């Protein structure tokens, strides 16, 4: 195994909650990782998403800190300090400067936002929008179910159904979309405390306002995700996520089972492709 400073970079496009599962797994396995994000990420599972570093400068998930950098040249020092560097770079221009061994597109946009096989010796795409053997070398399945985390070497992932996976008997009811456009406004509960991630809510309860319009909870459960206060929301944007399982109140700030399964697929894809091509990632 190479000294970490000598290992090649693995660039991860995106740092939302699902991407964070992959970033965290790769970091813990010893890969040298740089996360690339957009300037205004709209993650709702903020307590389990490294993209919060865009807003806060740094954030910690499961004991690992991700720190925003202003230019690619700062990445090595942050990595050497034991943290994960994150750069605002929507076009992945850093790929030309860093000469990464691999690029993983974890934006989860349900379409390809510019990732191509010329970006690095190994390219991996998560979910629908990519075709293995064409625009990327491998695709990792992101649909909940038997195929979740599967590595696809030829072809595409299951097409987007537009329906969230079933949890506790609920699918589309779990996800709340903005009823209007405007800044996200937090509201107090019965005790006067602002409702935020981790709150136990009941169906019909107001959990926030957007442009002055109340946002009601769609079911009883744990508020697992809520877009950050003040975010300029557009009507229809996903702004909240309720988990009907009350025991999940303790897991709002940790990587999900789905993210961990996807992360395992990414590790498999990277190591198998590196072995085939004679590349040393570690």
PDB file of C-alpha atoms in Angstrom:
ATOM      1  CA  UNK A   1       0.000   0.000   0.000  1.00  0.00           C
ATOM      2  CA  UNK A   2       1.299   3.441  -0.926  1.00  0.00           C
ATOM      3  CA  UNK A   3       1.790   6.292   1.505  1.00  0.00           C
ATOM      4  CA  UNK A   4      -1.501   8.212   1.437  1.00  0.00           C
ATOM      5  CA  UNK A   5       0.174  11.372   0.126  1.00  0.00           C
ATOM      6  CA  UNK A   6       1.372   9.380  -2.892  1.00  0.00           C
ATOM      7  CA  UNK A   7      -1.963   7.766  -3.679  1.00  0.00           C
ATOM      8  CA  UNK A   8      -3.915   9.091  -6.661  1.00  0.00           C
ATOM      9  CA  UNK A   9      -7.008  11.193  -6.165  1.00  0.00           C
ATOM     10  CA  UNK A  10     -10.530   9.847  -6.418  1.00  0.00           C
ATOM     11  CA  UNK A  11     -12.949  12.670  -7.225  1.00  0.00           C
ATOM     12  CA  UNK A  12     -16.574  12.395  -6.125  1.00  0.00           C
ATOM     13  CA  UNK A  13     -19.045  14.626  -7.906  1.00  0.00           C
ATOM     14  CA  UNK A  14     -21.710  15.513  -5.351  1.00  0.00           C
ATOM     15  CA  UNK A  15     -21.727  15.451  -1.556  1.00  0.00           C
ATOM     16  CA  UNK A  16     -25.389  14.958  -0.653  1.00  0.00           C
ATOM     17  CA  UNK A  17     -26.459  12.253   1.784  1.00  0.00           C
ATOM     18  CA  UNK A  18     -26.112   9.329  -0.641  1.00  0.00           C
ATOM     19  CA  UNK A  19     -22.817  10.653  -1.993  1.00  0.00           C
ATOM     20  CA  UNK A  20     -21.637  11.105   1.590  1.00  0.00           C
ATOM     21  CA  UNK A  21     -22.051   7.374   2.174  1.00  0.00           C
ATOM     22  CA  UNK A  22     -19.643   6.732  -0.692  1.00  0.00           C
ATOM     23  CA  UNK A  23     -17.198   9.470   0.350  1.00  0.00           C
ATOM     24  CA  UNK A  24     -17.127   8.182   3.914  1.00  0.00           C
ATOM     25  CA  UNK A  25     -16.624   4.542   2.860  1.00  0.00           C
ATOM     26  CA  UNK A  26     -13.787   5.426   0.494  1.00  0.00           C
ATOM     27  CA  UNK A  27     -12.117   7.627   3.113  1.00  0.00           C
ATOM     28  CA  UNK A  28     -12.277   4.870   5.716  1.00  0.00           C
ATOM     29  CA  UNK A  29     -10.834   2.374   3.235  1.00  0.00           C
ATOM     30  CA  UNK A  30      -7.824   4.622   2.656  1.00  0.00           C
ATOM     31  CA  UNK A  31      -8.663   6.212  -0.680  1.00  0.00           C
ATOM     32  CA  UNK A  32      -7.554   9.823  -1.149  1.00  0.00           C
ATOM     33  CA  UNK A  33     -10.846  11.579  -1.814  1.00  0.00           C
ATOM     34  CA  UNK A  34     -11.816  15.039  -3.036  1.00  0.00           C
ATOM     35  CA  UNK A  35     -15.509  15.966  -3.080  1.00  0.00           C
ATOM     36  CA  UNK A  36     -16.855  18.375  -5.698  1.00  0.00           C
ATOM     37  CA  UNK A  37     -20.133  20.227  -5.092  1.00  0.00           C
ATOM     38  CA  UNK A  38     -22.340  22.957  -6.503  1.00  0.00           C
ATOM     39  CA  UNK A  39     -22.517  26.439  -4.980  1.00  0.00           C
ATOM     40  CA  UNK A  40     -25.995  26.010  -3.444  1.00  0.00           C
ATOM     41  CA  UNK A  41     -26.648  22.357  -2.541  1.00  0.00           C
ATOM     42  CA  UNK A  42     -30.232  21.578  -1.556  1.00  0.00           C
ATOM     43  CA  UNK A  43     -29.712  18.434   0.524  1.00  0.00           C
ATOM     44  CA  UNK A  44     -32.487  17.794   3.011  1.00  0.00           C
ATOM     45  CA  UNK A  45     -30.639  15.173   5.104  1.00  0.00           C
ATOM     46  CA  UNK A  46     -28.262  17.926   6.184  1.00  0.00           C
ATOM     47  CA  UNK A  47     -26.946  16.162   9.285  1.00  0.00           C
ATOM     48  CA  UNK A  48     -25.701  13.260   7.183  1.00  0.00           C
ATOM     49  CA  UNK A  49     -24.400  15.209   4.177  1.00  0.00           C
ATOM     50  CA  UNK A  50     -20.902  16.550   3.626  1.00  0.00           C
ATOM     51  CA  UNK A  51     -22.282  19.219   1.292  1.00  0.00           C
ATOM     52  CA  UNK A  52     -23.148  21.248   4.408  1.00  0.00           C
ATOM     53  CA  UNK A  53     -19.469  22.234   4.363  1.00  0.00           C
ATOM     54  CA  UNK A  54     -20.332  24.499   1.414  1.00  0.00           C
ATOM     55  CA  UNK A  55     -22.447  26.620   3.777  1.00  0.00           C
ATOM     56  CA  UNK A  56     -20.620  26.143   7.075  1.00  0.00           C
ATOM     57  CA  UNK A  57     -16.986  25.802   6.022  1.00  0.00           C
ATOM     58  CA  UNK A  58     -16.776  22.359   7.587  1.00  0.00           C
ATOM     59  CA  UNK A  59     -19.103  19.625   8.779  1.00  0.00           C
ATOM     60  CA  UNK A  60     -18.704  16.287  10.524  1.00  0.00           C
ATOM     61  CA  UNK A  61     -20.567  13.056   9.796  1.00  0.00           C
ATOM     62  CA  UNK A  62     -19.942   9.929  11.877  1.00  0.00           C
ATOM     63  CA  UNK A  63     -16.812  11.442  13.350  1.00  0.00           C
ATOM     64  CA  UNK A  64     -15.219  12.375  10.013  1.00  0.00           C
ATOM     65  CA  UNK A  65     -14.784  16.036   9.072  1.00  0.00           C
ATOM     66  CA  UNK A  66     -15.201  17.459   5.583  1.00  0.00           C
ATOM     67  CA  UNK A  67     -13.697  20.905   5.006  1.00  0.00           C
ATOM     68  CA  UNK A  68     -14.398  23.349   2.203  1.00  0.00           C
ATOM     69  CA  UNK A  69     -11.402  24.568   0.226  1.00  0.00           C
ATOM     70  CA  UNK A  70     -11.303  27.501  -2.175  1.00  0.00           C
ATOM     71  CA  UNK A  71      -8.921  26.027  -4.761  1.00  0.00           C
ATOM     72  CA  UNK A  72      -7.759  22.567  -5.749  1.00  0.00           C
ATOM     73  CA  UNK A  73      -4.206  23.250  -4.589  1.00  0.00           C
ATOM     74  CA  UNK A  74      -5.436  23.256  -0.975  1.00  0.00           C
ATOM     75  CA  UNK A  75      -6.764  19.683  -1.171  1.00  0.00           C
ATOM     76  CA  UNK A  76      -3.497  17.904  -0.330  1.00  0.00           C
ATOM     77  CA  UNK A  77      -3.000  19.744   2.957  1.00  0.00           C
ATOM     78  CA  UNK A  78      -6.560  19.050   4.120  1.00  0.00           C
ATOM     79  CA  UNK A  79      -6.232  15.382   3.188  1.00  0.00           C
ATOM     80  CA  UNK A  80      -2.892  15.124   4.988  1.00  0.00           C
ATOM     81  CA  UNK A  81      -4.572  16.540   8.107  1.00  0.00           C
ATOM     82  CA  UNK A  82      -6.992  13.606   8.092  1.00  0.00           C
ATOM     83  CA  UNK A  83     -10.005  15.495   6.743  1.00  0.00           C
ATOM     84  CA  UNK A  84     -11.915  15.319   3.473  1.00  0.00           C
ATOM     85  CA  UNK A  85     -11.493  18.334   1.185  1.00  0.00           C
ATOM     86  CA  UNK A  86     -14.548  19.711  -0.611  1.00  0.00           C
ATOM     87  CA  UNK A  87     -14.359  22.128  -3.527  1.00  0.00           C
ATOM     88  CA  UNK A  88     -17.213  24.069  -5.115  1.00  0.00           C
ATOM     89  CA  UNK A  89     -16.725  22.957  -8.718  1.00  0.00           C
ATOM     90  CA  UNK A  90     -19.907  22.298 -10.664  1.00  0.00           C
ATOM     91  CA  UNK A  91     -18.143  21.494 -13.948  1.00  0.00           C
ATOM     92  CA  UNK A  92     -15.453  19.274 -12.390  1.00  0.00           C
ATOM     93  CA  UNK A  93     -12.694  21.479 -13.785  1.00  0.00           C
ATOM     94  CA  UNK A  94     -10.483  20.082 -10.998  1.00  0.00           C
ATOM     95  CA  UNK A  95     -10.248  16.808 -12.908  1.00  0.00           C
ATOM     96  CA  UNK A  96      -7.873  18.453 -15.385  1.00  0.00           C
ATOM     97  CA  UNK A  97      -5.695  19.789 -12.561  1.00  0.00           C
ATOM     98  CA  UNK A  98      -5.708  16.807 -10.195  1.00  0.00           C
ATOM     99  CA  UNK A  99      -5.271  14.018 -12.782  1.00  0.00           C
ATOM    100  CA  UNK A 100      -7.425  11.645 -10.696  1.00  0.00           C
ATOM    101  CA  UNK A 101      -7.286   7.881 -11.067  1.00  0.00           C
ATOM    102  CA  UNK A 102     -11.073   7.770 -10.779  1.00  0.00           C
ATOM    103  CA  UNK A 103     -14.151   9.969 -10.961  1.00  0.00           C
ATOM    104  CA  UNK A 104     -17.407   8.907  -9.333  1.00  0.00           C
ATOM    105  CA  UNK A 105     -20.559  10.802 -10.299  1.00  0.00           C
ATOM    106  CA  UNK A 106     -22.710  10.725  -7.165  1.00  0.00           C
ATOM    107  CA  UNK A 107     -24.871  13.750  -7.959  1.00  0.00           C
ATOM    108  CA  UNK A 108     -27.953  11.512  -8.286  1.00  0.00           C
ATOM    109  CA  UNK A 109     -29.533  13.907 -10.773  1.00  0.00           C
ATOM    110  CA  UNK A 110     -31.174  11.007 -12.676  1.00  0.00           C
ATOM    111  CA  UNK A 111     -29.217  12.274 -15.704  1.00  0.00           C
ATOM    112  CA  UNK A 112     -25.607  12.773 -16.654  1.00  0.00           C
ATOM    113  CA  UNK A 113     -24.389  16.297 -15.893  1.00  0.00           C
ATOM    114  CA  UNK A 114     -21.143  16.074 -17.815  1.00  0.00           C
ATOM    115  CA  UNK A 115     -19.275  13.010 -16.571  1.00  0.00           C
ATOM    116  CA  UNK A 116     -17.427  11.141 -19.336  1.00  0.00           C
ATOM    117  CA  UNK A 117     -14.814   8.430 -19.616  1.00  0.00           C
ATOM    118  CA  UNK A 118     -12.100  10.884 -20.634  1.00  0.00           C
ATOM    119  CA  UNK A 119     -12.096  12.457 -17.150  1.00  0.00           C
ATOM    120  CA  UNK A 120     -10.082   9.668 -15.527  1.00  0.00           C
ATOM    121  CA  UNK A 121      -8.815   6.113 -16.107  1.00  0.00           C
ATOM    122  CA  UNK A 122     -11.838   4.867 -14.114  1.00  0.00           C
ATOM    123  CA  UNK A 123     -15.293   6.430 -14.170  1.00  0.00           C
ATOM    124  CA  UNK A 124     -18.348   5.307 -12.198  1.00  0.00           C
ATOM    125  CA  UNK A 125     -21.905   6.673 -12.269  1.00  0.00           C
ATOM    126  CA  UNK A 126     -24.554   6.176  -9.594  1.00  0.00           C
ATOM    127  CA  UNK A 127     -28.094   5.417 -10.642  1.00  0.00           C
ATOM    128  CA  UNK A 128     -30.044   6.194 -13.823  1.00  0.00           C
ATOM    129  CA  UNK A 129     -28.626   8.575 -16.402  1.00  0.00           C
ATOM    130  CA  UNK A 130     -25.447   6.616 -17.144  1.00  0.00           C
ATOM    131  CA  UNK A 131     -24.645   3.706 -19.430  1.00  0.00           C
ATOM    132  CA  UNK A 132     -21.719   1.490 -18.503  1.00  0.00           C
ATOM    133  CA  UNK A 133     -19.421   0.976 -21.454  1.00  0.00           C
ATOM    134  CA  UNK A 134     -20.448   4.278 -23.018  1.00  0.00           C
ATOM    135  CA  UNK A 135     -20.222   7.391 -20.825  1.00  0.00           C
ATOM    136  CA  UNK A 136     -18.810   5.596 -17.733  1.00  0.00           C
ATOM    137  CA  UNK A 137     -16.996   2.338 -17.044  1.00  0.00           C
ATOM    138  CA  UNK A 138     -19.457   1.097 -14.435  1.00  0.00           C
ATOM    139  CA  UNK A 139     -22.850   2.025 -13.001  1.00  0.00           C
ATOM    140  CA  UNK A 140     -24.008   1.284  -9.456  1.00  0.00           C
ATOM    141  CA  UNK A 141     -27.702   0.558  -8.930  1.00  0.00           C
ATOM    142  CA  UNK A 142     -29.431   2.998  -6.566  1.00  0.00           C
ATOM    143  CA  UNK A 143     -32.996   1.658  -6.603  1.00  0.00           C
ATOM    144  CA  UNK A 144     -34.115   0.124  -3.302  1.00  0.00           C
ATOM    145  CA  UNK A 145     -34.677  -3.601  -3.585  1.00  0.00           C
ATOM    146  CA  UNK A 146     -32.781  -6.730  -4.526  1.00  0.00           C
ATOM    147  CA  UNK A 147     -30.450  -4.978  -6.992  1.00  0.00           C
ATOM    148  CA  UNK A 148     -29.443  -2.085  -4.714  1.00  0.00           C
ATOM    149  CA  UNK A 149     -25.656  -1.590  -4.814  1.00  0.00           C
ATOM    150  CA  UNK A 150     -25.149  -3.935  -7.775  1.00  0.00           C
ATOM    151  CA  UNK A 151     -22.258  -3.053 -10.107  1.00  0.00           C
ATOM    152  CA  UNK A 152     -23.291  -2.896 -13.759  1.00  0.00           C
ATOM    153  CA  UNK A 153     -20.511  -3.221 -16.330  1.00  0.00           C
ATOM    154  CA  UNK A 154     -22.684  -3.110 -19.434  1.00  0.00           C
ATOM    155  CA  UNK A 155     -25.904  -1.152 -19.654  1.00  0.00           C
ATOM    156  CA  UNK A 156     -27.814   1.162 -17.334  1.00  0.00           C
ATOM    157  CA  UNK A 157     -29.435   1.209 -13.920  1.00  0.00           C
ATOM    158  CA  UNK A 158     -33.178   0.752 -13.425  1.00  0.00           C
ATOM    159  CA  UNK A 159     -34.941   3.840 -14.869  1.00  0.00           C
ATOM    160  CA  UNK A 160     -36.198   6.420 -12.393  1.00  0.00           C
ATOM    161  CA  UNK A 161     -39.770   5.640 -11.359  1.00  0.00           C
ATOM    162  CA  UNK A 162     -40.362   8.946  -9.599  1.00  0.00           C
ATOM    163  CA  UNK A 163     -41.681   7.014  -6.576  1.00  0.00           C
ATOM    164  CA  UNK A 164     -39.560   6.880  -3.393  1.00  0.00           C
ATOM    165  CA  UNK A 165     -38.693   3.456  -2.003  1.00  0.00           C
ATOM    166  CA  UNK A 166     -41.068   1.789   0.431  1.00  0.00           C
ATOM    167  CA  UNK A 167     -40.241   2.369   4.092  1.00  0.00           C
ATOM    168  CA  UNK A 168     -42.673   1.237   6.752  1.00  0.00           C
ATOM    169  CA  UNK A 169     -45.402   0.862   4.144  1.00  0.00           C
ATOM    170  CA  UNK A 170     -45.060   4.418   2.827  1.00  0.00           C
ATOM    171  CA  UNK A 171     -43.578   5.595  -0.480  1.00  0.00           C
ATOM    172  CA  UNK A 172     -44.419   8.992  -1.983  1.00  0.00           C
ATOM    173  CA  UNK A 173     -46.026  10.109   1.296  1.00  0.00           C
ATOM    174  CA  UNK A 174     -42.582  10.169   2.932  1.00  0.00           C
ATOM    175  CA  UNK A 175     -41.279  12.986   0.757  1.00  0.00           C
ATOM    176  CA  UNK A 176     -42.611  16.540   0.972  1.00  0.00           C
ATOM    177  CA  UNK A 177     -42.320  19.032  -1.880  1.00  0.00           C
ATOM    178  CA  UNK A 178     -42.579  22.793  -1.620  1.00  0.00           C
ATOM    179  CA  UNK A 179     -46.154  24.083  -2.023  1.00  0.00           C
ATOM    180  CA  UNK A 180     -44.871  27.468  -3.205  1.00  0.00           C
ATOM    181  CA  UNK A 181     -41.704  29.385  -4.028  1.00  0.00           C
ATOM    182  CA  UNK A 182     -39.827  31.515  -1.520  1.00  0.00           C
ATOM    183  CA  UNK A 183     -37.365  31.261   1.352  1.00  0.00           C
ATOM    184  CA  UNK A 184     -37.664  28.278   3.685  1.00  0.00           C
ATOM    185  CA  UNK A 185     -38.851  29.384   7.106  1.00  0.00           C
ATOM    186  CA  UNK A 186     -38.569  27.229  10.238  1.00  0.00           C
ATOM    187  CA  UNK A 187     -41.474  27.241  12.697  1.00  0.00           C
ATOM    188  CA  UNK A 188     -41.723  26.488  16.441  1.00  0.00           C
ATOM    189  CA  UNK A 189     -43.352  23.425  17.947  1.00  0.00           C
ATOM    190  CA  UNK A 190     -45.718  23.461  20.928  1.00  0.00           C
ATOM    191  CA  UNK A 191     -42.802  24.102  23.295  1.00  0.00           C
ATOM    192  CA  UNK A 192     -41.452  27.028  21.307  1.00  0.00           C
ATOM    193  CA  UNK A 193     -38.412  25.147  19.936  1.00  0.00           C
ATOM    194  CA  UNK A 194     -37.854  25.386  16.186  1.00  0.00           C
ATOM    195  CA  UNK A 195     -38.793  22.217  14.325  1.00  0.00           C
ATOM    196  CA  UNK A 196     -35.744  20.714  12.660  1.00  0.00           C
ATOM    197  CA  UNK A 197     -34.264  17.356  11.707  1.00  0.00           C
ATOM    198  CA  UNK A 198     -34.879  14.746  14.399  1.00  0.00           C
ATOM    199  CA  UNK A 199     -38.233  16.149  15.505  1.00  0.00           C
ATOM    200  CA  UNK A 200     -41.102  13.723  15.993  1.00  0.00           C
ATOM    201  CA  UNK A 201     -44.053  15.093  14.033  1.00  0.00           C
ATOM    202  CA  UNK A 202     -47.676  14.186  13.479  1.00  0.00           C
ATOM    203  CA  UNK A 203     -49.691  14.152  10.272  1.00  0.00           C
ATOM    204  CA  UNK A 204     -51.068  17.604   9.441  1.00  0.00           C
ATOM    205  CA  UNK A 205     -48.696  19.439  11.778  1.00  0.00           C
ATOM    206  CA  UNK A 206     -47.064  22.536  10.306  1.00  0.00           C
ATOM    207  CA  UNK A 207     -43.333  21.785   9.987  1.00  0.00           C
ATOM    208  CA  UNK A 208     -42.320  24.957   8.145  1.00  0.00           C
ATOM    209  CA  UNK A 209     -43.348  27.689   5.738  1.00  0.00           C
ATOM    210  CA  UNK A 210     -42.298  28.476   2.199  1.00  0.00           C
ATOM    211  CA  UNK A 211     -43.139  31.900   0.871  1.00  0.00           C
ATOM    212  CA  UNK A 212     -45.572  32.237   3.763  1.00  0.00           C
ATOM    213  CA  UNK A 213     -47.404  29.005   2.870  1.00  0.00           C
ATOM    214  CA  UNK A 214     -47.558  26.362   5.592  1.00  0.00           C
ATOM    215  CA  UNK A 215     -45.959  22.969   4.950  1.00  0.00           C
ATOM    216  CA  UNK A 216     -47.901  20.190   6.712  1.00  0.00           C
ATOM    217  CA  UNK A 217     -46.428  16.836   7.727  1.00  0.00           C
ATOM    218  CA  UNK A 218     -47.764  14.099   5.453  1.00  0.00           C
ATOM    219  CA  UNK A 219     -47.642  11.342   8.071  1.00  0.00           C
ATOM    220  CA  UNK A 220     -46.666  10.609  11.661  1.00  0.00           C
ATOM    221  CA  UNK A 221     -42.971   9.965  12.113  1.00  0.00           C
ATOM    222  CA  UNK A 222     -39.479  11.351  12.477  1.00  0.00           C
ATOM    223  CA  UNK A 223     -38.429  14.378  10.443  1.00  0.00           C
ATOM    224  CA  UNK A 224     -35.363  12.783   8.853  1.00  0.00           C
ATOM    225  CA  UNK A 225     -34.647  15.598   6.435  1.00  0.00           C
ATOM    226  CA  UNK A 226     -35.458  19.305   6.141  1.00  0.00           C
ATOM    227  CA  UNK A 227     -33.900  21.785   3.758  1.00  0.00           C
ATOM    228  CA  UNK A 228     -31.833  24.490   5.447  1.00  0.00           C
ATOM    229  CA  UNK A 229     -33.542  27.590   6.805  1.00  0.00           C
ATOM    230  CA  UNK A 230     -33.563  30.510   4.369  1.00  0.00           C
ATOM    231  CA  UNK A 231     -32.918  28.361   1.297  1.00  0.00           C
ATOM    232  CA  UNK A 232     -34.537  29.953  -1.800  1.00  0.00           C
ATOM    233  CA  UNK A 233     -37.043  27.215  -2.559  1.00  0.00           C
ATOM    234  CA  UNK A 234     -38.872  26.831  -5.864  1.00  0.00           C
ATOM    235  CA  UNK A 235     -42.342  25.286  -5.965  1.00  0.00           C
ATOM    236  CA  UNK A 236     -42.158  21.510  -6.260  1.00  0.00           C
ATOM    237  CA  UNK A 237     -38.633  21.174  -4.848  1.00  0.00           C
ATOM    238  CA  UNK A 238     -38.113  18.329  -2.383  1.00  0.00           C
ATOM    239  CA  UNK A 239     -37.802  20.022   1.011  1.00  0.00           C
ATOM    240  CA  UNK A 240     -38.468  17.389   3.676  1.00  0.00           C
ATOM    241  CA  UNK A 241     -38.469  13.662   4.384  1.00  0.00           C
ATOM    242  CA  UNK A 242     -40.399  11.862   7.126  1.00  0.00           C
ATOM    243  CA  UNK A 243     -39.487   8.377   8.337  1.00  0.00           C
ATOM    244  CA  UNK A 244     -42.518   6.524   9.771  1.00  0.00           C
ATOM    245  CA  UNK A 245     -40.295   4.384  12.032  1.00  0.00           C
ATOM    246  CA  UNK A 246     -40.052   6.116  15.440  1.00  0.00           C
ATOM    247  CA  UNK A 247     -36.851   4.260  16.361  1.00  0.00           C
ATOM    248  CA  UNK A 248     -35.041   6.089  13.561  1.00  0.00           C
ATOM    249  CA  UNK A 249     -34.975   9.267  15.624  1.00  0.00           C
ATOM    250  CA  UNK A 250     -31.457   8.304  16.704  1.00  0.00           C
ATOM    251  CA  UNK A 251     -30.195   7.815  13.147  1.00  0.00           C
ATOM    252  CA  UNK A 252     -30.887  11.191  11.566  1.00  0.00           C
ATOM    253  CA  UNK A 253     -27.219  12.174  11.626  1.00  0.00           C
ATOM    254  CA  UNK A 254     -25.791   8.917  10.265  1.00  0.00           C
ATOM    255  CA  UNK A 255     -25.400   7.411   6.799  1.00  0.00           C
ATOM    256  CA  UNK A 256     -28.446   5.401   5.689  1.00  0.00           C
ATOM    257  CA  UNK A 257     -28.597   1.711   4.843  1.00  0.00           C
ATOM    258  CA  UNK A 258     -29.212   2.659   1.206  1.00  0.00           C
ATOM    259  CA  UNK A 259     -26.144   4.904   1.097  1.00  0.00           C
ATOM    260  CA  UNK A 260     -23.997   2.168   2.627  1.00  0.00           C
ATOM    261  CA  UNK A 261     -25.150  -0.376   0.045  1.00  0.00           C
ATOM    262  CA  UNK A 262     -24.356   2.023  -2.803  1.00  0.00           C
ATOM    263  CA  UNK A 263     -20.961   2.790  -1.256  1.00  0.00           C
ATOM    264  CA  UNK A 264     -20.122  -0.912  -1.223  1.00  0.00           C
ATOM    265  CA  UNK A 265     -20.875  -1.073  -4.927  1.00  0.00           C
ATOM    266  CA  UNK A 266     -18.578   1.871  -5.598  1.00  0.00           C
ATOM    267  CA  UNK A 267     -15.695   0.226  -3.723  1.00  0.00           C
ATOM    268  CA  UNK A 268     -16.237  -2.979  -5.718  1.00  0.00           C
ATOM    269  CA  UNK A 269     -16.320  -1.081  -8.997  1.00  0.00           C
ATOM    270  CA  UNK A 270     -13.155   0.898  -8.242  1.00  0.00           C
ATOM    271  CA  UNK A 271     -11.107  -2.055  -7.018  1.00  0.00           C
ATOM    272  CA  UNK A 272     -12.190  -4.444  -9.759  1.00  0.00           C
ATOM    273  CA  UNK A 273     -11.546  -1.914 -12.537  1.00  0.00           C
ATOM    274  CA  UNK A 274      -8.199  -0.944 -10.991  1.00  0.00           C
ATOM    275  CA  UNK A 275      -7.167  -4.614 -10.835  1.00  0.00           C
ATOM    276  CA  UNK A 276      -8.097  -5.137 -14.479  1.00  0.00           C
ATOM    277  CA  UNK A 277      -6.206  -2.066 -15.617  1.00  0.00           C
ATOM    278  CA  UNK A 278      -3.139  -2.434 -13.445  1.00  0.00           C
ATOM    279  CA  UNK A 279      -3.830   0.726 -11.462  1.00  0.00           C
ATOM    280  CA  UNK A 280      -2.886   1.257  -7.811  1.00  0.00           C
ATOM    281  CA  UNK A 281      -5.521   3.260  -5.950  1.00  0.00           C
ATOM    282  CA  UNK A 282      -4.244   2.421  -2.464  1.00  0.00           C
TER     283      UNK A 282
END
